């Protein structure tokens, strides 16, 4: 029995290697179209465009007076270039690629020299289109118009590529041109102009004087800062502010600890801890009386304890010493209170003094930093002055710090187009593009191709009929279908089977006819094949019974069964045509004794097979499905969409509880046998 199909819900299908190869061989034409198109594009890019050659030259840059070209504002703000080598290289690159130099090259060689570049027909067409588009943009004001000279300069700067190398201090100049001689001539003209521009850009006669003046200013500022520091120290009588800070912080810490322990001092209980607290408070408040009173109190308490063992309060000396102890404790308590007040006042005073000393120390530290900064500035300018004196002599002698180490030379092979690379890329992109297109196309079609496609949707798979199978080969799929339906076929009492499809043209009539012949020939059943498709009547035309009475006459005209059943050319197989044409085929199945007439057929034959209309298209099938012992759905492989099959199954199960499964028809084997055996 069929599993219940859950509507038209989406699902995920497992992609097997067999399915992948099936799609690849099935859509080989699509893949070949992508491959051919990609290769043709690659060939067009390789052969329809003129080759571009690369001309190279090398320039070595030495560190020299170029690094002295520092603005006065930079010098005064103490900013030093982090990487002078890279800075000089970048300056040289900007000078080489400047519009001024390119314009001088164009003026020397002539504008027409650069306009006579060779072009192929395809390039002429592309350039004409670009010029037309640029003219339209310039006409509408969306693009600034350029004359011919400006356009040539823009193109030359675009074809010029300059790469600095920091490690080797080399500058590599690349120029790309369709004419190799033009590239050599361009660089041979550009490089001398660049050397002249380099000497002109870094020619400064007043460099040594500038650095000399700045150096003396820095020395005066440095000495003035030293004098200001000494005057400040003398004014506030400061020699070592850091040491004084540490001493004040130590004193403040001691007083805070004394005040913290003062609350725990109890003159009534003199012990070791109390004596330690009194010593701390005594030192913090600078009051030695506390310690002497505490020692005296301890001595008197020792005397009292010694006398208490022998005398009572009636003994006058004993009473006198107890009174002295009481007076001494009161005096000690008073001294503790006074010392605490003195310590708190001292704490406030020390904190104020510490704040003042800290501010002075910060001032001195900042002044020292300023002195160090002035010293570094003086040393920097002194070095620059010494360099400028030497390099100014080089400037007057026209000695440049850049040298053309590699004269312009053309690479023998063009840089573009790289024909072999383009063709290989075309093959790769075309192949993979075709495969992806085939996969996406198959995924979007979502047709039934394999038994797994049915089973994944809860539809039982019964058999598969191939397009290539003919004659005796049909017995194999018919045998498989028979064994799948064997539990439903009764040899006594008759069995009614209905064959339907989801749409027209899926081969339902062919499958029903082949299965009926198989049952009659191999199983020995008396089989009646009924053409119940009153709309197309495909079986009727196949058996040549177009004008003979049939199913329609038996149901509507109440013609006897014997008069509408015909013997076929095969023993045990009988055929009932569709009968005469009707205007409304759907009403034929609604006659009063429809079920009785169908039951009469099952009594006269072992198996009755009905070939009906598509279940997803017409409601006629419901009448036969309601009286049939089982319904078989025929699905055309690679054509019928999965959603249509699911919809047909849902409609069948609404009217029949004996949906047996589906048969895949017209299945084609796209994978060659030599490949199929290995997957």
XYZ file of C-alpha atoms in Angstrom:
679
model
C 0.000 0.000 0.000
C 1.073 3.563 -0.612
C 2.303 5.832 2.110
C 0.259 8.915 2.675
C 1.604 11.835 0.628
C 1.802 15.056 2.618
C 0.412 17.495 0.079
C 2.864 19.426 -2.070
C 5.472 20.095 0.599
C 9.106 20.652 -0.345
C 11.757 18.070 0.372
C 15.491 17.543 0.071
C 16.755 14.935 -2.380
C 19.991 13.069 -1.985
C 22.372 13.713 -4.862
C 24.107 10.503 -5.868
C 26.954 10.005 -8.318
C 24.556 8.205 -10.657
C 22.240 11.217 -10.755
C 25.119 13.586 -11.439
C 26.363 11.533 -14.400
C 22.781 11.138 -15.605
C 22.353 14.923 -15.730
C 25.772 15.460 -17.359
C 25.133 13.016 -20.211
C 21.524 14.103 -20.553
C 22.444 17.781 -20.887
C 25.662 17.250 -22.834
C 24.433 19.547 -25.589
C 23.950 22.394 -23.105
C 27.417 21.781 -21.641
C 28.942 21.706 -25.135
C 27.185 24.974 -25.998
C 28.654 26.646 -22.887
C 32.080 25.159 -23.598
C 32.049 26.198 -27.242
C 30.844 29.703 -26.438
C 33.478 30.190 -23.743
C 36.284 28.944 -26.001
C 35.072 31.169 -28.843
C 35.098 34.188 -26.527
C 38.634 33.272 -25.409
C 39.743 32.901 -29.041
C 38.155 36.232 -29.917
C 39.981 37.931 -27.046
C 43.233 36.283 -28.132
C 43.170 36.884 -31.893
C 40.864 39.861 -32.499
C 42.932 42.284 -30.401
C 46.430 43.536 -31.123
C 49.225 42.260 -28.835
C 50.560 44.627 -26.173
C 54.303 44.685 -25.446
C 56.029 45.744 -22.248
C 59.078 48.040 -22.196
C 61.068 48.145 -18.927
C 63.726 50.417 -17.454
C 65.435 50.531 -14.037
C 66.484 53.523 -11.898
C 68.709 53.303 -8.788
C 68.113 55.925 -6.074
C 70.858 56.895 -3.587
C 70.152 58.707 -0.355
C 71.357 62.301 -0.709
C 70.289 65.911 -0.660
C 66.702 64.901 -1.500
C 66.171 64.086 2.176
C 67.260 67.649 3.078
C 64.239 69.057 1.314
C 62.325 69.552 4.550
C 60.023 72.569 5.038
C 60.901 74.990 7.819
C 57.624 74.206 9.601
C 58.612 70.544 9.747
C 62.046 71.373 11.130
C 60.699 73.657 13.843
C 58.065 71.120 14.973
C 60.743 68.448 15.399
C 59.033 66.073 12.946
C 61.500 63.574 11.491
C 60.614 61.398 8.479
C 60.011 57.819 9.707
C 61.267 56.135 6.522
C 63.320 58.584 4.429
C 64.137 55.941 1.791
C 60.486 55.197 1.025
C 59.669 58.895 1.130
C 62.365 59.671 -1.433
C 61.255 56.771 -3.649
C 57.640 57.993 -3.578
C 58.781 61.509 -4.457
C 60.706 60.148 -7.443
C 57.670 58.116 -8.573
C 55.454 61.217 -8.414
C 58.032 63.160 -10.422
C 58.325 60.416 -13.072
C 54.567 60.118 -13.577
C 53.840 63.853 -13.449
C 51.673 65.310 -16.179
C 54.317 67.945 -16.845
C 56.923 65.367 -17.933
C 54.445 63.409 -20.079
C 53.398 66.623 -21.783
C 57.068 67.417 -22.581
C 57.484 63.931 -24.102
C 54.420 64.477 -26.334
C 55.744 67.870 -27.426
C 59.151 66.411 -28.353
C 57.875 63.333 -30.236
C 54.806 64.980 -31.730
C 51.118 64.298 -31.185
C 50.680 62.359 -34.426
C 53.342 59.864 -33.376
C 51.094 58.542 -30.600
C 47.912 58.688 -32.687
C 49.305 56.307 -35.317
C 49.047 53.198 -33.146
C 48.038 49.988 -35.039
C 44.469 48.782 -34.519
C 42.496 45.735 -35.664
C 38.959 46.000 -37.048
C 37.448 44.871 -33.755
C 39.506 47.442 -31.842
C 38.482 50.160 -34.255
C 34.852 49.247 -33.699
C 35.263 49.255 -29.899
C 37.189 52.536 -29.876
C 34.634 54.134 -32.184
C 31.870 53.069 -29.782
C 33.816 54.492 -26.842
C 34.413 57.760 -28.649
C 30.722 57.987 -29.549
C 29.700 57.349 -25.940
C 32.218 59.908 -24.673
C 30.963 62.462 -27.200
C 27.392 61.933 -26.001
C 28.456 62.377 -22.358
C 30.441 65.497 -23.206
C 27.532 66.908 -25.211
C 25.114 66.425 -22.306
C 27.610 67.927 -19.855
C 28.090 64.738 -17.832
C 31.787 64.510 -18.772
C 34.435 67.194 -19.061
C 35.520 67.501 -22.726
C 39.194 66.807 -23.516
C 41.144 67.793 -26.608
C 43.276 65.300 -28.521
C 46.464 66.189 -26.662
C 44.871 65.767 -23.243
C 43.439 62.409 -24.289
C 46.878 61.214 -25.419
C 48.456 62.365 -22.126
C 45.781 60.560 -20.110
C 46.339 57.375 -22.150
C 50.138 57.545 -21.778
C 49.918 58.018 -18.003
C 47.555 55.061 -17.865
C 50.013 52.872 -19.826
C 52.918 53.962 -17.597
C 53.440 51.871 -14.458
C 56.151 52.764 -11.901
C 57.004 50.350 -9.056
C 59.329 51.435 -6.176
C 61.293 48.791 -4.224
C 62.259 49.948 -0.747
C 64.771 47.179 0.000
C 66.891 47.606 -3.137
C 66.215 51.361 -3.636
C 65.261 50.589 -7.231
C 62.447 52.069 -9.304
C 61.196 49.880 -12.146
C 59.442 51.702 -14.993
C 57.000 49.714 -17.172
C 55.402 51.088 -20.323
C 52.767 49.119 -22.262
C 52.273 49.752 -25.965
C 51.092 47.925 -29.077
C 54.165 49.238 -30.898
C 57.420 48.030 -29.240
C 59.489 50.765 -30.898
C 57.110 53.379 -29.525
C 57.673 52.107 -25.951
C 61.485 52.300 -26.269
C 61.345 55.751 -27.821
C 58.917 56.984 -25.169
C 61.143 55.883 -22.247
C 64.329 57.103 -23.957
C 62.696 60.527 -24.151
C 61.133 60.429 -20.689
C 64.201 59.414 -18.647
C 66.522 62.337 -19.656
C 63.676 64.762 -19.002
C 63.194 63.128 -15.614
C 66.884 63.515 -14.676
C 66.774 67.216 -15.548
C 63.556 67.657 -13.571
C 65.134 65.809 -10.633
C 68.108 68.199 -10.518
C 65.792 71.179 -10.829
C 63.410 69.944 -8.122
C 66.174 69.391 -5.548
C 68.359 72.393 -6.405
C 68.569 74.640 -3.288
C 71.455 77.144 -2.947
C 70.416 78.395 0.489
C 70.153 75.023 2.222
C 73.372 75.342 4.277
C 72.483 78.873 5.419
C 68.969 77.725 6.374
C 70.278 74.887 8.506
C 73.053 77.070 10.013
C 70.524 79.706 11.172
C 68.122 77.078 12.499
C 70.998 75.309 14.308
C 72.083 78.491 16.176
C 68.474 79.252 17.109
C 68.132 75.742 18.528
C 71.380 76.136 20.533
C 70.201 79.432 22.035
C 66.831 77.936 22.975
C 68.558 74.931 24.564
C 70.854 77.129 26.705
C 67.958 79.429 27.671
C 65.930 76.456 28.944
C 68.921 75.343 31.104
C 69.223 78.820 32.660
C 65.476 78.954 33.364
C 65.684 75.629 35.214
C 68.554 76.761 37.453
C 66.752 80.035 38.268
C 63.591 78.161 39.214
C 65.489 75.841 41.584
C 67.211 78.764 43.297
C 63.935 80.672 43.696
C 62.202 77.829 45.557
C 65.328 76.423 47.172
C 64.795 73.029 45.627
C 67.658 70.582 45.284
C 66.105 67.110 45.229
C 62.285 67.292 45.002
C 61.914 63.553 44.484
C 63.683 62.744 47.797
C 61.577 65.328 49.652
C 58.418 63.811 48.162
C 59.351 60.351 49.436
C 60.101 61.706 52.964
C 56.780 63.560 53.151
C 54.846 60.527 51.959
C 56.594 58.397 54.642
C 55.684 60.899 57.380
C 52.062 61.063 56.209
C 51.849 57.264 56.218
C 53.199 57.092 59.826
C 50.741 59.723 61.114
C 47.780 58.034 59.391
C 48.752 54.720 61.012
C 49.096 56.431 64.448
C 45.655 58.012 64.151
C 44.222 54.676 63.103
C 45.671 52.907 66.198
C 44.931 55.757 68.655
C 41.327 54.674 68.988
C 42.376 51.256 70.290
C 44.510 52.670 73.199
C 42.906 51.961 76.593
C 44.813 53.283 79.692
C 42.830 50.878 81.881
C 44.513 47.915 80.192
C 48.228 48.443 79.755
C 49.765 45.629 77.736
C 52.352 45.171 74.976
C 49.933 46.139 72.163
C 48.886 49.306 74.019
C 52.539 50.269 74.572
C 53.296 49.835 70.823
C 50.322 52.054 69.899
C 51.479 54.696 72.409
C 55.005 54.657 70.957
C 53.649 55.192 67.409
C 51.406 58.078 68.562
C 54.226 59.583 70.591
C 56.577 59.663 67.596
C 53.884 60.948 65.224
C 52.807 63.784 67.596
C 56.398 64.386 68.761
C 55.239 64.067 72.388
C 57.689 62.004 74.540
C 55.516 62.576 77.659
C 53.186 59.785 76.491
C 55.890 57.150 76.728
C 57.162 58.325 80.136
C 53.598 58.409 81.573
C 52.925 54.945 80.234
C 56.118 53.527 81.806
C 55.322 55.219 85.135
C 51.791 53.834 85.057
C 53.074 50.327 84.470
C 55.530 50.580 87.421
C 52.796 51.764 89.783
C 50.435 48.981 88.645
C 53.188 46.456 89.408
C 53.564 47.909 92.957
C 49.806 47.816 93.446
C 49.602 44.210 92.369
C 52.395 43.288 94.795
C 50.692 45.033 97.739
C 47.229 43.624 96.934
C 48.415 40.179 97.929
C 49.263 41.373 101.513
C 47.115 44.420 102.239
C 43.546 45.629 101.942
C 42.092 49.047 101.320
C 42.394 49.836 105.049
C 46.160 50.091 104.612
C 46.876 53.741 103.798
C 49.895 53.296 101.426
C 47.851 50.806 99.400
C 45.000 53.321 99.122
C 47.423 56.097 98.171
C 49.003 54.138 95.310
C 45.572 53.260 93.875
C 44.649 56.957 93.899
C 47.910 57.842 92.123
C 47.188 55.200 89.466
C 43.723 56.688 88.873
C 45.115 60.224 88.520
C 47.867 58.975 86.206
C 45.351 57.220 83.923
C 43.292 60.386 83.591
C 46.383 62.394 82.740
C 47.440 59.742 80.169
C 43.970 59.835 78.546
C 44.204 63.624 78.297
C 47.659 63.448 76.742
C 46.425 60.819 74.203
C 43.547 63.090 73.150
C 45.842 66.123 72.817
C 48.433 64.136 70.849
C 45.714 62.927 68.415
C 44.655 66.518 67.759
C 48.266 67.556 67.220
C 48.824 64.595 64.833
C 45.747 65.505 62.751
C 46.925 69.087 62.381
C 50.376 67.882 61.387
C 48.774 65.515 58.807
C 46.884 68.345 57.104
C 49.986 70.490 57.019
C 52.130 67.694 55.547
C 49.553 66.962 52.817
C 49.498 70.603 51.770
C 53.268 70.658 51.664
C 53.319 67.416 49.631
C 50.932 68.942 47.056
C 53.159 71.989 46.678
C 56.309 69.887 46.342
C 54.613 67.631 43.739
C 53.650 70.626 41.615
C 57.217 71.934 41.712
C 58.563 68.493 40.847
C 56.206 68.281 37.824
C 57.364 71.718 36.702
C 61.016 70.677 36.954
C 60.304 67.420 35.081
C 58.605 69.284 32.224
C 61.488 71.750 32.055
C 63.954 68.836 31.828
C 61.898 67.288 29.007
C 61.909 70.579 27.142
C 65.696 70.812 27.599
C 66.114 67.288 26.181
C 63.860 68.125 23.223
C 65.850 71.277 22.456
C 69.098 69.284 22.662
C 67.814 66.658 20.177
C 66.657 69.384 17.818
C 70.072 71.042 17.962
C 71.850 67.715 17.255
C 69.485 66.995 14.333
C 70.033 70.411 12.731
C 73.785 70.196 13.292
C 73.883 66.942 11.325
C 71.731 68.406 8.550
C 73.975 71.449 8.348
C 77.064 69.276 7.946
C 75.317 67.241 5.207
C 74.101 70.345 3.409
C 77.614 71.796 3.220
C 78.834 68.649 1.447
C 75.795 68.099 -0.768
C 75.572 71.713 -1.879
C 78.855 71.177 -3.626
C 77.282 68.217 -5.435
C 74.377 70.439 -6.458
C 76.650 72.991 -8.082
C 78.471 70.169 -9.898
C 75.126 68.830 -11.310
C 75.622 65.436 -9.675
C 72.285 63.587 -9.320
C 71.532 60.870 -6.798
C 69.473 58.849 -9.309
C 71.016 56.684 -12.027
C 69.428 54.806 -14.933
C 70.927 51.343 -14.335
C 68.757 49.457 -16.861
C 68.115 51.213 -20.197
C 64.727 50.675 -21.880
C 64.272 47.195 -23.338
C 61.272 45.371 -24.816
C 60.204 41.924 -23.630
C 60.024 39.556 -26.620
C 56.677 38.002 -25.685
C 53.574 40.210 -25.512
C 52.017 40.646 -22.078
C 48.511 40.528 -23.543
C 46.766 38.613 -24.879
C 48.107 35.375 -23.364
C 46.474 33.079 -25.853
C 47.157 29.708 -24.252
C 46.042 30.976 -20.833
C 42.887 32.501 -22.324
C 41.998 29.265 -24.115
C 42.591 27.159 -20.994
C 40.501 29.554 -18.928
C 37.806 29.430 -21.595
C 37.769 25.631 -21.439
C 37.652 25.608 -17.629
C 34.964 28.293 -17.319
C 32.929 26.841 -20.174
C 33.072 23.326 -18.733
C 32.203 24.309 -15.197
C 29.652 26.881 -16.375
C 27.938 24.258 -18.527
C 27.898 21.749 -15.664
C 26.419 24.290 -13.249
C 23.872 25.398 -15.827
C 22.846 21.781 -16.390
C 22.549 21.138 -12.660
C 20.533 24.295 -12.034
C 18.297 23.602 -15.028
C 17.523 20.090 -13.787
C 16.949 21.332 -10.254
C 14.484 23.970 -11.428
C 12.605 21.490 -13.654
C 12.080 19.032 -10.732
C 10.940 16.144 -12.887
C 10.640 12.465 -11.966
C 13.641 10.547 -13.314
C 14.565 7.843 -10.794
C 12.679 5.503 -8.454
C 14.211 7.443 -5.566
C 12.345 10.542 -6.755
C 9.055 8.716 -6.121
C 10.031 7.012 -2.872
C 11.322 10.244 -1.358
C 7.775 11.589 -1.722
C 6.127 8.565 -0.161
C 4.971 7.113 -3.518
C 5.671 3.356 -3.946
C 7.706 2.463 -7.030
C 6.340 -0.505 -9.020
C 8.323 -0.801 -12.266
C 10.292 1.118 -14.856
C 9.728 0.962 -18.644
C 12.575 2.141 -20.822
C 12.292 3.969 -24.131
C 14.827 1.638 -25.735
C 13.003 -1.581 -24.807
C 10.922 -3.187 -27.578
C 9.319 -6.550 -28.209
C 10.575 -9.307 -25.918
C 12.484 -6.824 -23.779
C 9.176 -5.530 -22.444
C 8.617 -8.771 -20.547
C 11.247 -7.758 -17.985
C 9.532 -4.582 -16.713
C 6.108 -6.283 -17.073
C 7.338 -9.152 -14.947
C 8.526 -6.680 -12.314
C 5.153 -4.941 -12.377
C 3.354 -8.285 -12.083
C 5.280 -9.333 -8.977
C 4.662 -5.905 -7.435
C 0.897 -6.246 -8.055
C 0.639 -10.006 -7.491
C -0.914 -9.664 -4.002
C -3.724 -7.601 -5.541
C -4.537 -9.944 -8.477
C -7.199 -12.573 -7.702
C -7.516 -15.503 -10.075
C -11.021 -16.243 -8.831
C -13.646 -13.529 -8.602
C -11.836 -11.121 -10.905
C -9.629 -8.092 -10.241
C -10.192 -4.593 -11.600
C -7.027 -2.483 -12.078
C -7.066 1.116 -13.201
C -4.123 2.662 -15.062
C -3.991 6.471 -15.105
C -1.471 9.276 -15.386
C -0.988 12.850 -14.206
C -1.125 14.370 -17.689
C -1.659 13.447 -21.361
C 1.037 11.708 -23.363
C 2.743 9.779 -20.552
C 2.178 6.370 -22.220
C -0.594 5.024 -19.980
C -2.273 3.179 -22.881
C 1.004 1.542 -23.912
C 1.837 0.365 -20.390
C -1.703 -0.970 -19.842
C -1.642 -2.815 -23.202
C 1.807 -4.378 -22.542
C 0.842 -5.469 -19.028
C -2.437 -6.985 -20.246
C -0.591 -8.980 -22.932
C 1.959 -10.164 -20.360
C -0.783 -11.444 -18.013
C -2.552 -13.266 -20.851
C 0.611 -14.777 -22.307
C 2.785 -15.574 -19.249
C 0.377 -15.855 -16.314
C -2.542 -17.529 -18.155
C -5.222 -15.069 -17.064
C -8.300 -14.128 -19.026
C -7.669 -10.411 -19.338
C -10.022 -7.708 -20.527
C -8.398 -4.441 -21.604
C -10.919 -1.578 -21.481
C -10.332 1.783 -23.181
C -11.936 3.996 -20.501
C -10.464 7.196 -21.940
C -13.534 8.542 -23.726
C -11.658 11.739 -24.673
C -8.639 10.527 -26.669
C -9.402 6.754 -27.091
C -5.766 5.870 -27.844
C -6.268 2.108 -27.358
C -9.307 2.099 -29.622
C -7.262 3.597 -32.442
C -4.409 1.176 -31.788
C -6.741 -1.836 -32.089
C -8.584 -0.354 -35.091
C -11.996 -0.312 -33.368
C -12.933 3.357 -33.916
C -16.479 2.790 -35.134
C -17.321 -0.278 -33.041
C -19.604 -0.284 -29.977
C -17.770 -0.297 -26.674
C -17.737 1.065 -23.102
C -19.960 4.010 -23.878
C -22.602 1.759 -25.465
C -22.456 -0.727 -22.554
C -23.034 2.040 -19.989
C -25.416 4.369 -21.821
C -27.216 2.095 -24.300
C -27.153 -0.926 -21.954
C -25.652 -3.127 -24.696
C -24.736 -6.635 -23.555
C -21.128 -7.264 -22.581
C -20.775 -9.976 -25.219
C -21.583 -7.430 -27.955
C -18.915 -4.876 -26.927
C -16.002 -7.211 -26.088
C -13.642 -8.208 -28.931
C -11.070 -10.947 -29.055
C -7.550 -9.727 -29.774
C -4.773 -11.308 -31.773
C -3.415 -12.902 -28.579
C -5.037 -15.808 -26.789
C -6.585 -14.900 -23.426
C -6.655 -11.178 -24.172
C -9.914 -9.384 -24.868
C -10.494 -5.753 -25.716
C -13.361 -3.330 -25.138
C -13.130 -0.132 -27.210
C -14.308 3.266 -25.991
C -17.398 3.205 -28.183
C -19.109 6.007 -30.049
C -18.094 9.634 -29.469
C -20.011 11.681 -26.915
C -20.241 15.419 -26.355
C -19.818 15.199 -22.583
C -17.619 12.213 -21.716
C -17.740 12.957 -17.991
C -21.466 12.163 -17.759
C -21.085 8.631 -19.154
C -19.712 7.395 -15.848
C -22.695 8.737 -13.885
C -25.281 6.251 -15.154
C -27.415 4.527 -12.555
C -25.996 1.002 -12.843
C -22.333 1.965 -13.440
C -20.913 -0.084 -10.571
C -23.060 -3.107 -11.389
C -21.870 -3.161 -14.968
C -18.217 -2.985 -13.851
C -18.793 -5.808 -11.364
C -20.289 -7.905 -14.191
C -17.044 -7.457 -16.111
C -14.926 -8.695 -13.172
C -17.118 -11.780 -12.924
C -16.494 -12.750 -16.542
C -12.698 -12.155 -16.579
C -9.776 -12.799 -14.234
C -8.320 -9.330 -14.636
C -9.979 -6.189 -16.006
C -7.592 -3.322 -16.862
C -9.030 0.164 -17.357
C -7.039 2.755 -19.303
C -8.486 6.044 -17.970
C -8.026 9.781 -18.401
C -5.253 11.688 -16.520
C -6.067 12.003 -12.819
C -4.713 15.541 -12.507
C -6.668 16.839 -15.514
C -10.206 15.366 -15.479
C -12.622 14.155 -12.807
C -13.732 11.114 -14.953
C -11.105 8.857 -13.398
C -12.822 9.065 -9.984
C -15.709 6.810 -11.103
C -13.382 3.975 -12.157
C -11.051 4.517 -9.181
C -13.989 4.059 -6.804
C -14.805 0.558 -8.141
C -11.247 -0.610 -8.969
C -9.331 -2.951 -6.674
C -6.190 -0.906 -7.246
C -4.904 2.176 -9.087
C -1.558 2.392 -10.898
C -0.128 5.812 -11.829
C 2.031 6.039 -14.977
C 4.688 8.781 -14.901
C 6.728 9.828 -17.934
C 10.406 10.076 -16.972
C 12.257 13.393 -17.448
C 9.020 15.190 -18.389
C 6.409 15.087 -15.619
C 7.124 17.483 -12.764
C 7.169 16.221 -9.203
C 4.486 18.674 -8.080
C 2.081 17.385 -10.754
C 2.659 13.769 -9.662
C 2.060 14.657 -6.016
C -1.140 16.469 -6.960
C -2.372 13.451 -8.971
C -1.655 11.074 -6.045
C -3.548 13.342 -3.673
C -6.570 13.282 -6.003
C -6.391 9.498 -6.365
C -6.219 8.863 -2.620
C -9.256 11.073 -2.048
C -11.493 8.678 -4.029
C -9.633 5.352 -3.710
C -8.019 3.687 -0.721
C -6.121 1.197 -2.929
C -3.469 3.337 -4.570
C -0.818 0.721 -5.454
C 2.047 2.909 -6.680
C 3.610 4.461 -9.747
C 5.297 3.189 -12.918
C 8.074 5.212 -14.544
C 7.617 5.120 -18.320
C 9.792 6.170 -21.261
C 12.871 6.130 -19.109
C 16.022 6.751 -21.125
C 19.515 5.591 -20.244
C 21.782 8.570 -20.983
C 24.884 7.145 -19.300
C 26.904 4.862 -21.620
C 27.192 1.281 -20.449
C 30.970 1.549 -20.300
C 30.594 4.319 -17.692
C 27.475 3.021 -15.949
C 29.143 -0.190 -14.777
C 31.624 1.786 -12.652
C 29.169 4.041 -10.779
